[in-house]
Amino acid sequence: MSNHSVNSVRLLGRLAELGAIGRDEDGKLVRLAASRADREGRDRLVSWIKAAGLDVVVDRIGNIFGVWATDGNADAAPLMLGSHLDTVINAGIYDGCFGVLSGLEVIETLKEAGFVPSRPIVVAAFTNEEGVRYAPDMMGSLVYAGGLDVNVALATIGTDGSRLGDELRKIGYAGDREPGFLKPHAYIELHIEQGPVLEKEGIPLGAVENLQGISWQRVTIEGDANHAGTTPISMRRDAGHAAARVITFLRARAKASNTPTVATVGCMAFEPNAINVIPSRTTFTVDLRDPDEERLKQEEAALADLLEALSAEEGVTISVERLARFEPVKFDERIVAAIEAAAKARALPFKRMTSGAGHDAQMIARIAPSAMIFVPSKGGISHNPKEFSTGNDLIAGANILLDVVRTLTEEE
Ligand code: HGY
Ligand code: MN
Ligand code: MN
């Protein structure tokens, strides 16, 4: 099997084609969940799934499934592949799309080779993996895995004040199937690493054995607007300065930790946001991550302690809203071993690794044995238009997925 290959022209061509969908007036790639641009990307995927002769199913949270079942295997639990099509703001073209398109490509390659799997093979595109417009991230797969009620998810209000359920209906992807309608036999997600490890070590493939914990919070600091010129420092209730102390505190702690702990303040808004007015309010997000649950809890506690001290020292009022909280996840040893075996069979160097990014696989792991395959990211860059992976690495990763899928669906 290890000499069989996916159709690299088709796969790389579709990646480029999908990457051209959802460009804004400045040419930036922005396909936020349930947006018009997201619909265009979804429609293109559905056209490819239909052309491949698969059944298309959409569930109530808008997850899209391409189902390849035969008369002989339709009753068996399916092997599920997939990832997501939605992107961050000013994104690269590989994050998520590579996993969905490779899943479809593997199915088409196996169909064209006359392979008859022992069970259905399904490719999934999960809704709102990025969580940029609607929190939490990995929402569609979280709902699918039963970790969030679908009606609660549909009622989520986005950063633009929109309601997810309304937006899914507007783009024609408010499906009727109940999320979780297919319980996978196993789930495998092929994804770009989005980090520097594989490239730095010159290794073309990652067998991902675990994924770090994620904590998302929104912090609001209320102070007093006042004149920038006349208000003595000692009399200020400066929400902007208090926010700045949070950012520097989080960076200093993560840097000093000598552990994989990371902390990011990605969004921030000042009010009234005027050059000569002391900010009366700041609203910002805090993204904390760590592969170790106890350490992640310590980081959250340290932040809570700082916010308490800040409100006393700076005379401000601070409130915190939890946006997402996912514990670290360990993937299925049997599937990770199958990924390693497939790499060995192709004499492809590989290494076991932890995922720093969140992925749909961490949610589907709640209902089925799951694992991930990584390919190198140039410069470790992602969530950035400079995101890039070479055609060779992409195809090598897709061929490992092909081999593992075949191994897991050969007549048992
Ligand atoms: O946040 C993440 O790690 C993923 O990109 N949603
Ligand atoms: Mn992703
Ligand atoms: Mn992402």
Coordinates of C-alpha atoms and ligand atoms in Angstrom, one line a residue:
M1 CA 0.0 0.0 0.0
S2 CA 2.8 2.4 0.7
N3 CA 3.3 3.1 -3.1
H4 CA -0.2 4.3 -3.6
S5 CA -0.7 8.1 -3.6
V6 CA -3.5 10.6 -3.5
N7 CA -4.0 12.8 -6.5
S8 CA -1.7 15.6 -5.6
V9 CA -2.8 17.9 -8.5
R10 CA -6.4 17.6 -7.4
L11 CA -5.7 18.1 -3.7
L12 CA -3.2 21.0 -4.0
G13 CA -5.5 22.6 -6.7
R14 CA -8.5 22.5 -4.4
L15 CA -6.5 23.9 -1.5
A16 CA -5.5 26.9 -3.7
E17 CA -9.1 27.2 -5.0
L18 CA -10.6 27.2 -1.6
G19 CA -7.9 29.6 -0.4
A20 CA -9.1 32.1 -3.0
I21 CA -12.7 32.1 -1.5
G22 CA -13.5 34.7 1.2
R23 CA -11.0 37.3 0.3
D24 CA -12.0 40.8 1.5
E25 CA -11.5 44.1 -0.4
D26 CA -7.8 44.1 0.7
G27 CA -7.3 40.5 -0.4
K28 CA -7.2 39.2 3.1
L29 CA -8.7 35.8 3.7
V30 CA -11.6 36.1 6.2
R31 CA -14.1 33.3 6.3
L32 CA -15.6 33.7 9.7
A33 CA -18.1 31.1 10.9
A34 CA -21.5 31.4 9.3
S35 CA -20.6 34.5 7.2
R36 CA -21.3 34.9 3.5
A37 CA -17.7 34.0 2.8
D38 CA -18.0 30.9 4.9
R39 CA -21.1 29.9 2.8
E40 CA -19.1 30.3 -0.4
G41 CA -16.4 28.0 1.0
R42 CA -19.0 25.5 2.2
D43 CA -20.8 25.5 -1.1
R44 CA -17.6 24.8 -3.0
L45 CA -16.8 21.8 -0.6
V46 CA -20.4 20.5 -1.0
S47 CA -20.0 20.6 -4.8
W48 CA -16.8 18.5 -4.6
I49 CA -18.4 16.1 -2.2
K50 CA -21.4 15.6 -4.5
A51 CA -19.1 15.2 -7.5
A52 CA -17.3 12.5 -5.7
G53 CA -20.6 10.6 -5.4
L54 CA -20.9 10.9 -1.6
D55 CA -24.1 11.7 0.3
V56 CA -24.1 15.2 1.9
V57 CA -25.6 15.6 5.4
V58 CA -25.8 18.8 7.4
D59 CA -26.6 18.8 11.1
R60 CA -28.4 21.5 13.2
I61 CA -25.1 23.3 14.1
G62 CA -24.1 23.4 10.4
N63 CA -21.5 20.6 10.5
I64 CA -21.2 19.2 6.9
F65 CA -20.6 15.5 6.4
G66 CA -19.7 13.7 3.1
V67 CA -20.7 10.0 3.6
W68 CA -19.2 7.1 1.6
A69 CA -21.2 4.0 2.5
T70 CA -21.7 0.8 0.5
D71 CA -24.5 -1.7 0.7
G72 CA -22.1 -4.1 2.4
N73 CA -20.9 -1.7 5.2
A74 CA -23.6 0.8 5.8
D75 CA -24.5 -0.6 9.2
A76 CA -21.0 -0.3 10.6
A77 CA -19.8 2.7 12.6
P78 CA -17.9 5.0 10.2
L79 CA -14.3 6.1 10.2
M80 CA -14.5 9.9 10.3
L81 CA -11.9 12.3 8.8
G82 CA -12.1 16.0 8.8
S83 CA -11.4 19.4 10.2
H84 CA -12.9 22.9 9.5
L85 CA -13.3 25.5 6.8
D86 CA -13.8 28.6 8.8
T87 CA -10.7 30.9 9.3
V88 CA -9.4 33.6 11.6
I89 CA -9.0 37.2 10.3
N90 CA -6.3 37.6 7.6
A91 CA -5.7 33.8 7.6
G92 CA -3.6 31.4 5.7
I93 CA -5.1 28.9 3.3
Y94 CA -4.1 25.6 5.0
D95 CA -5.5 25.7 8.6
G96 CA -8.5 23.4 8.7
C97 CA -9.0 23.3 4.9
F98 CA -6.1 20.9 4.5
G99 CA -7.7 18.3 6.8
V100 CA -11.1 18.6 5.2
L101 CA -9.8 18.4 1.6
S102 CA -7.3 15.6 2.4
G103 CA -10.2 13.6 4.0
L104 CA -12.2 14.0 0.8
E105 CA -9.1 13.2 -1.3
V106 CA -8.4 10.0 0.5
I107 CA -12.0 8.9 0.0
E108 CA -11.9 9.7 -3.8
T109 CA -8.5 8.0 -4.1
L110 CA -9.8 4.8 -2.5
K111 CA -13.0 4.9 -4.5
E112 CA -11.0 5.3 -7.7
A113 CA -8.8 2.4 -6.7
G114 CA -11.8 0.1 -6.3
F115 CA -11.1 -0.3 -2.6
V116 CA -14.2 -1.4 -0.6
P117 CA -13.8 -0.4 3.0
S118 CA -15.2 -2.5 5.9
R119 CA -17.1 0.5 7.2
P120 CA -18.4 3.8 5.8
I121 CA -15.8 6.6 5.6
V122 CA -17.1 10.1 6.3
V123 CA -15.4 13.5 5.8
A124 CA -16.5 16.3 8.2
A125 CA -16.3 20.0 8.1
F126 CA -17.1 21.3 11.6
T127 CA -18.7 24.7 12.2
N128 CA -16.9 27.5 13.9
E129 CA -13.7 25.8 14.9
E130 CA -11.9 29.1 15.2
G131 CA -14.2 30.7 17.7
V132 CA -13.3 34.2 16.4
R133 CA -16.9 35.4 15.8
Y134 CA -18.7 33.1 18.3
A135 CA -17.0 31.6 21.4
P136 CA -16.1 29.0 22.2
D137 CA -13.8 27.7 19.5
M138 CA -14.2 24.1 18.3
M139 CA -17.9 24.8 18.7
G140 CA -19.4 22.6 16.0
S141 CA -17.4 19.5 17.1
L142 CA -18.0 20.3 20.8
V143 CA -21.8 20.2 20.1
Y144 CA -21.4 17.1 17.9
A145 CA -19.6 15.4 20.8
G146 CA -22.3 16.4 23.3
G147 CA -20.2 18.9 25.2
L148 CA -22.5 21.9 24.4
D149 CA -26.3 21.8 23.8
V150 CA -27.1 22.6 20.2
N151 CA -29.8 25.1 21.2
V152 CA -27.4 26.9 23.5
A153 CA -24.8 27.0 20.7
L154 CA -27.4 28.3 18.2
A155 CA -28.3 31.1 20.6
T156 CA -24.7 32.3 20.9
I157 CA -24.3 36.0 20.2
G158 CA -21.2 36.9 18.2
T159 CA -18.7 39.7 18.5
D160 CA -20.8 41.5 15.9
G161 CA -24.1 41.1 17.8
S162 CA -25.4 38.5 15.4
R163 CA -27.0 35.2 16.6
L164 CA -25.3 32.0 15.3
G165 CA -28.6 30.2 14.6
D166 CA -29.9 33.1 12.5
E167 CA -26.7 33.3 10.5
L168 CA -26.6 29.6 9.8
R169 CA -30.1 29.9 8.5
K170 CA -29.2 32.9 6.3
I171 CA -26.3 31.0 4.7
G172 CA -28.4 27.9 4.2
Y173 CA -26.6 25.6 6.6
A174 CA -29.1 25.2 9.4
G175 CA -29.3 21.5 8.9
D176 CA -31.9 19.2 10.3
R177 CA -29.9 16.2 11.6
E178 CA -29.2 16.0 15.3
P179 CA -25.5 16.6 16.0
G180 CA -23.9 13.2 17.0
F181 CA -26.2 11.4 14.5
L182 CA -23.2 9.2 13.4
K183 CA -21.0 7.8 16.2
P184 CA -17.6 7.4 14.6
H185 CA -15.6 4.2 15.0
A186 CA -12.6 6.4 15.0
Y187 CA -11.6 9.9 14.0
I188 CA -8.4 11.1 12.3
E189 CA -7.5 14.8 11.6
L190 CA -4.7 15.8 9.3
H191 CA -3.6 19.4 10.0
I192 CA -0.6 21.7 9.5
E193 CA 1.4 21.9 12.7
Q194 CA 1.1 25.7 13.0
G195 CA 4.2 25.7 15.2
P196 CA 8.0 25.5 14.7
V197 CA 8.9 22.0 15.9
L198 CA 8.8 19.8 12.8
E199 CA 10.6 22.3 10.6
K200 CA 13.2 23.0 13.2
E201 CA 14.0 19.3 13.6
G202 CA 13.8 18.6 9.8
I203 CA 11.0 16.0 10.4
P204 CA 8.2 15.9 7.8
L205 CA 5.5 14.2 9.9
G206 CA 4.0 14.5 13.4
A207 CA 2.1 11.7 15.1
V208 CA 0.1 13.8 17.6
E209 CA -0.5 12.0 20.9
N210 CA -2.0 14.8 23.0
L211 CA -3.3 18.4 22.9
Q212 CA -2.9 21.1 25.5
G213 CA -5.6 22.6 27.7
I214 CA -7.2 25.9 26.7
S215 CA -8.7 28.7 28.9
W216 CA -10.4 31.7 27.3
Q217 CA -11.7 34.6 29.3
R218 CA -13.0 38.1 28.6
V219 CA -11.9 40.7 31.1
T220 CA -13.7 44.1 31.6
I221 CA -12.0 46.8 33.6
E222 CA -14.1 49.9 34.6
G223 CA -12.3 53.1 35.6
D224 CA -13.1 56.8 35.2
A225 CA -12.8 58.8 32.0
N226 CA -10.9 62.0 32.9
H227 CA -8.8 64.7 31.3
A228 CA -5.4 63.4 30.1
G229 CA -3.8 66.8 30.9
T230 CA -5.3 67.9 34.2
T231 CA -5.7 64.7 36.1
P232 CA -2.7 64.0 38.4
I233 CA -1.5 60.3 38.2
S234 CA -2.4 59.8 41.9
M235 CA -6.0 60.7 41.1
R236 CA -6.5 58.4 38.1
R237 CA -8.7 55.3 37.8
D238 CA -7.1 54.4 34.5
A239 CA -8.6 51.2 33.0
G240 CA -6.0 51.3 30.2
H241 CA -3.0 51.2 32.5
A242 CA -4.6 48.4 34.5
A243 CA -5.1 46.4 31.3
A244 CA -1.5 47.0 30.4
R245 CA -0.4 45.6 33.7
V246 CA -2.3 42.4 33.0
I247 CA -0.6 41.9 29.7
T248 CA 2.9 42.4 31.0
F249 CA 2.1 40.2 34.1
L250 CA 0.9 37.3 31.9
R251 CA 4.0 37.5 29.6
A252 CA 6.4 37.7 32.5
R253 CA 4.8 34.7 34.2
A254 CA 4.7 32.5 31.0
K255 CA 8.3 33.5 30.2
A256 CA 9.6 32.7 33.7
S257 CA 7.8 29.4 33.9
N258 CA 10.3 27.3 31.9
T259 CA 7.3 25.2 30.9
P260 CA 5.2 25.2 27.7
T261 CA 2.7 27.6 29.3
V262 CA 1.6 30.3 26.9
A263 CA -0.6 33.4 27.4
T264 CA -2.0 35.8 24.8
V265 CA -4.1 38.9 24.9
G266 CA -5.5 38.9 21.4
C267 CA -8.4 41.4 21.5
M268 CA -8.5 44.7 23.3
A269 CA -10.9 47.7 23.2
F270 CA -10.6 51.0 25.0
E271 CA -13.5 53.4 25.7
P272 CA -13.9 56.2 24.9
N273 CA -10.7 55.5 22.9
A274 CA -9.7 59.2 22.6
I275 CA -6.2 60.4 22.6
N276 CA -6.7 62.9 25.5
V277 CA -9.1 60.9 27.7
I278 CA -8.0 58.5 30.4
P279 CA -9.7 55.2 29.4
S280 CA -12.9 54.6 31.4
R281 CA -13.2 51.0 30.3
T282 CA -11.1 48.3 28.7
T283 CA -12.4 45.0 27.4
F284 CA -9.9 42.3 26.4
T285 CA -9.5 38.6 26.0
V286 CA -7.0 36.3 27.8
D287 CA -6.0 32.9 26.1
L288 CA -4.0 30.7 28.5
R289 CA -2.7 27.2 27.4
D290 CA -0.7 24.4 29.0
P291 CA -0.4 20.7 28.4
D292 CA -0.6 20.2 32.2
E293 CA -4.1 20.7 33.7
E294 CA -2.7 21.6 37.2
R295 CA -0.4 24.2 35.8
L296 CA -3.2 25.7 33.7
K297 CA -5.3 26.0 36.9
Q298 CA -2.3 27.7 38.5
E299 CA -2.1 30.2 35.7
E300 CA -5.8 31.0 36.0
A301 CA -5.5 31.4 39.7
A302 CA -2.5 33.7 39.3
L303 CA -4.5 35.9 36.9
A304 CA -7.5 36.0 39.3
D305 CA -5.2 37.1 42.1
L306 CA -3.6 39.8 40.0
L307 CA -7.1 41.2 39.0
E308 CA -8.1 41.3 42.6
A309 CA -4.9 43.2 43.5
L310 CA -5.3 45.5 40.6
S311 CA -8.8 46.6 41.5
A312 CA -7.5 47.6 44.9
E313 CA -4.3 49.3 43.7
E314 CA -5.8 51.1 40.7
G315 CA -9.2 51.7 42.1
V316 CA -10.9 50.0 39.2
T317 CA -13.8 47.5 39.0
I318 CA -13.0 44.2 37.2
S319 CA -15.3 41.6 35.9
V320 CA -14.4 38.3 34.1
E321 CA -16.5 36.2 31.7
R322 CA -15.5 32.6 30.9
L323 CA -15.5 32.0 27.1
A324 CA -14.0 28.5 26.8
R325 CA -12.3 26.0 29.1
F326 CA -11.0 22.7 27.7
E327 CA -8.8 20.3 29.6
P328 CA -5.7 18.7 27.9
V329 CA -6.6 15.7 25.8
K330 CA -4.7 12.4 25.2
F331 CA -5.3 10.8 21.8
D332 CA -5.8 7.1 21.1
E333 CA -2.6 5.1 21.3
R334 CA -3.7 2.5 18.7
I335 CA -4.3 5.2 16.1
V336 CA -1.1 7.1 17.0
A337 CA 0.8 3.8 16.5
A338 CA -1.0 3.2 13.2
I339 CA 0.2 6.6 12.0
E340 CA 3.8 5.8 13.1
A341 CA 3.6 2.4 11.3
A342 CA 2.4 4.1 8.1
A343 CA 5.3 6.6 8.3
K344 CA 7.8 3.7 8.8
A345 CA 6.3 1.8 5.9
R346 CA 7.0 4.9 3.7
A347 CA 10.4 5.5 5.3
L348 CA 9.1 8.9 6.3
P349 CA 10.8 10.3 9.4
F350 CA 8.2 11.2 12.1
K351 CA 8.0 12.3 15.7
R352 CA 5.4 12.1 18.4
M353 CA 4.2 15.5 19.6
T354 CA 1.7 17.6 21.5
S355 CA -0.6 20.0 19.7
G356 CA -0.3 23.6 20.9
A357 CA -3.4 24.6 18.9
G358 CA -7.0 23.5 19.6
H359 CA -8.6 21.2 17.1
D360 CA -11.9 19.4 16.4
A361 CA -10.1 16.1 17.2
Q362 CA -10.0 17.1 20.9
M363 CA -13.8 17.2 20.9
I364 CA -14.4 14.1 18.8
A365 CA -12.0 12.3 21.2
R366 CA -14.8 12.5 23.7
I367 CA -17.0 10.1 21.7
A368 CA -14.5 8.1 19.6
P369 CA -10.8 7.0 19.5
S370 CA -9.1 10.0 17.8
A371 CA -5.7 11.2 16.8
M372 CA -4.0 13.7 14.5
I373 CA -1.3 13.9 11.9
F374 CA 0.8 17.1 11.5
V375 CA 2.8 18.3 8.6
P376 CA 5.5 21.1 9.0
S377 CA 4.6 24.8 8.9
K378 CA 7.2 27.1 7.3
G379 CA 8.7 29.2 10.1
G380 CA 6.0 27.8 12.4
I381 CA 3.7 30.6 11.2
S382 CA -0.1 30.2 11.2
H383 CA -3.2 32.4 11.7
N384 CA -1.3 34.7 9.3
P385 CA -1.3 35.0 5.5
K386 CA 2.4 33.9 5.5
E387 CA 1.2 30.4 6.7
F388 CA 2.8 27.9 4.3
S389 CA 3.5 24.2 3.9
T390 CA 5.3 22.7 0.9
G391 CA 3.4 20.6 -1.6
N392 CA 5.8 17.7 -0.8
D393 CA 5.0 17.8 2.9
L394 CA 1.3 18.2 2.3
I395 CA 1.1 15.2 -0.1
A396 CA 3.3 13.1 2.2
G397 CA 0.9 13.8 5.0
A398 CA -2.1 13.0 2.9
N399 CA -0.6 9.7 1.8
I400 CA 0.0 8.8 5.5
L401 CA -3.7 9.5 6.1
L402 CA -4.5 7.3 3.1
D403 CA -2.5 4.4 4.4
V404 CA -3.9 4.7 8.0
V405 CA -7.5 4.9 6.6
R406 CA -6.9 1.9 4.5
T407 CA -5.4 0.0 7.5
L408 CA -8.3 0.9 9.7
T409 CA -11.0 -0.1 7.1
E410 CA -9.5 -3.2 5.6
E411 CA -11.8 -6.2 6.1
E412 CA -11.4 -7.0 9.8
Ligands
HGY1 O1 -7.5 28.4 19.1 C1 -7.1 27.5 18.5 O2 -6.1 26.9 18.9 C2 -7.7 27.0 17.2 O3 -7.1 27.6 16.1 N1 -9.1 27.3 17.2
MN2 MN -7.3 24.5 12.6
MN3 MN -6.9 27.9 13.6

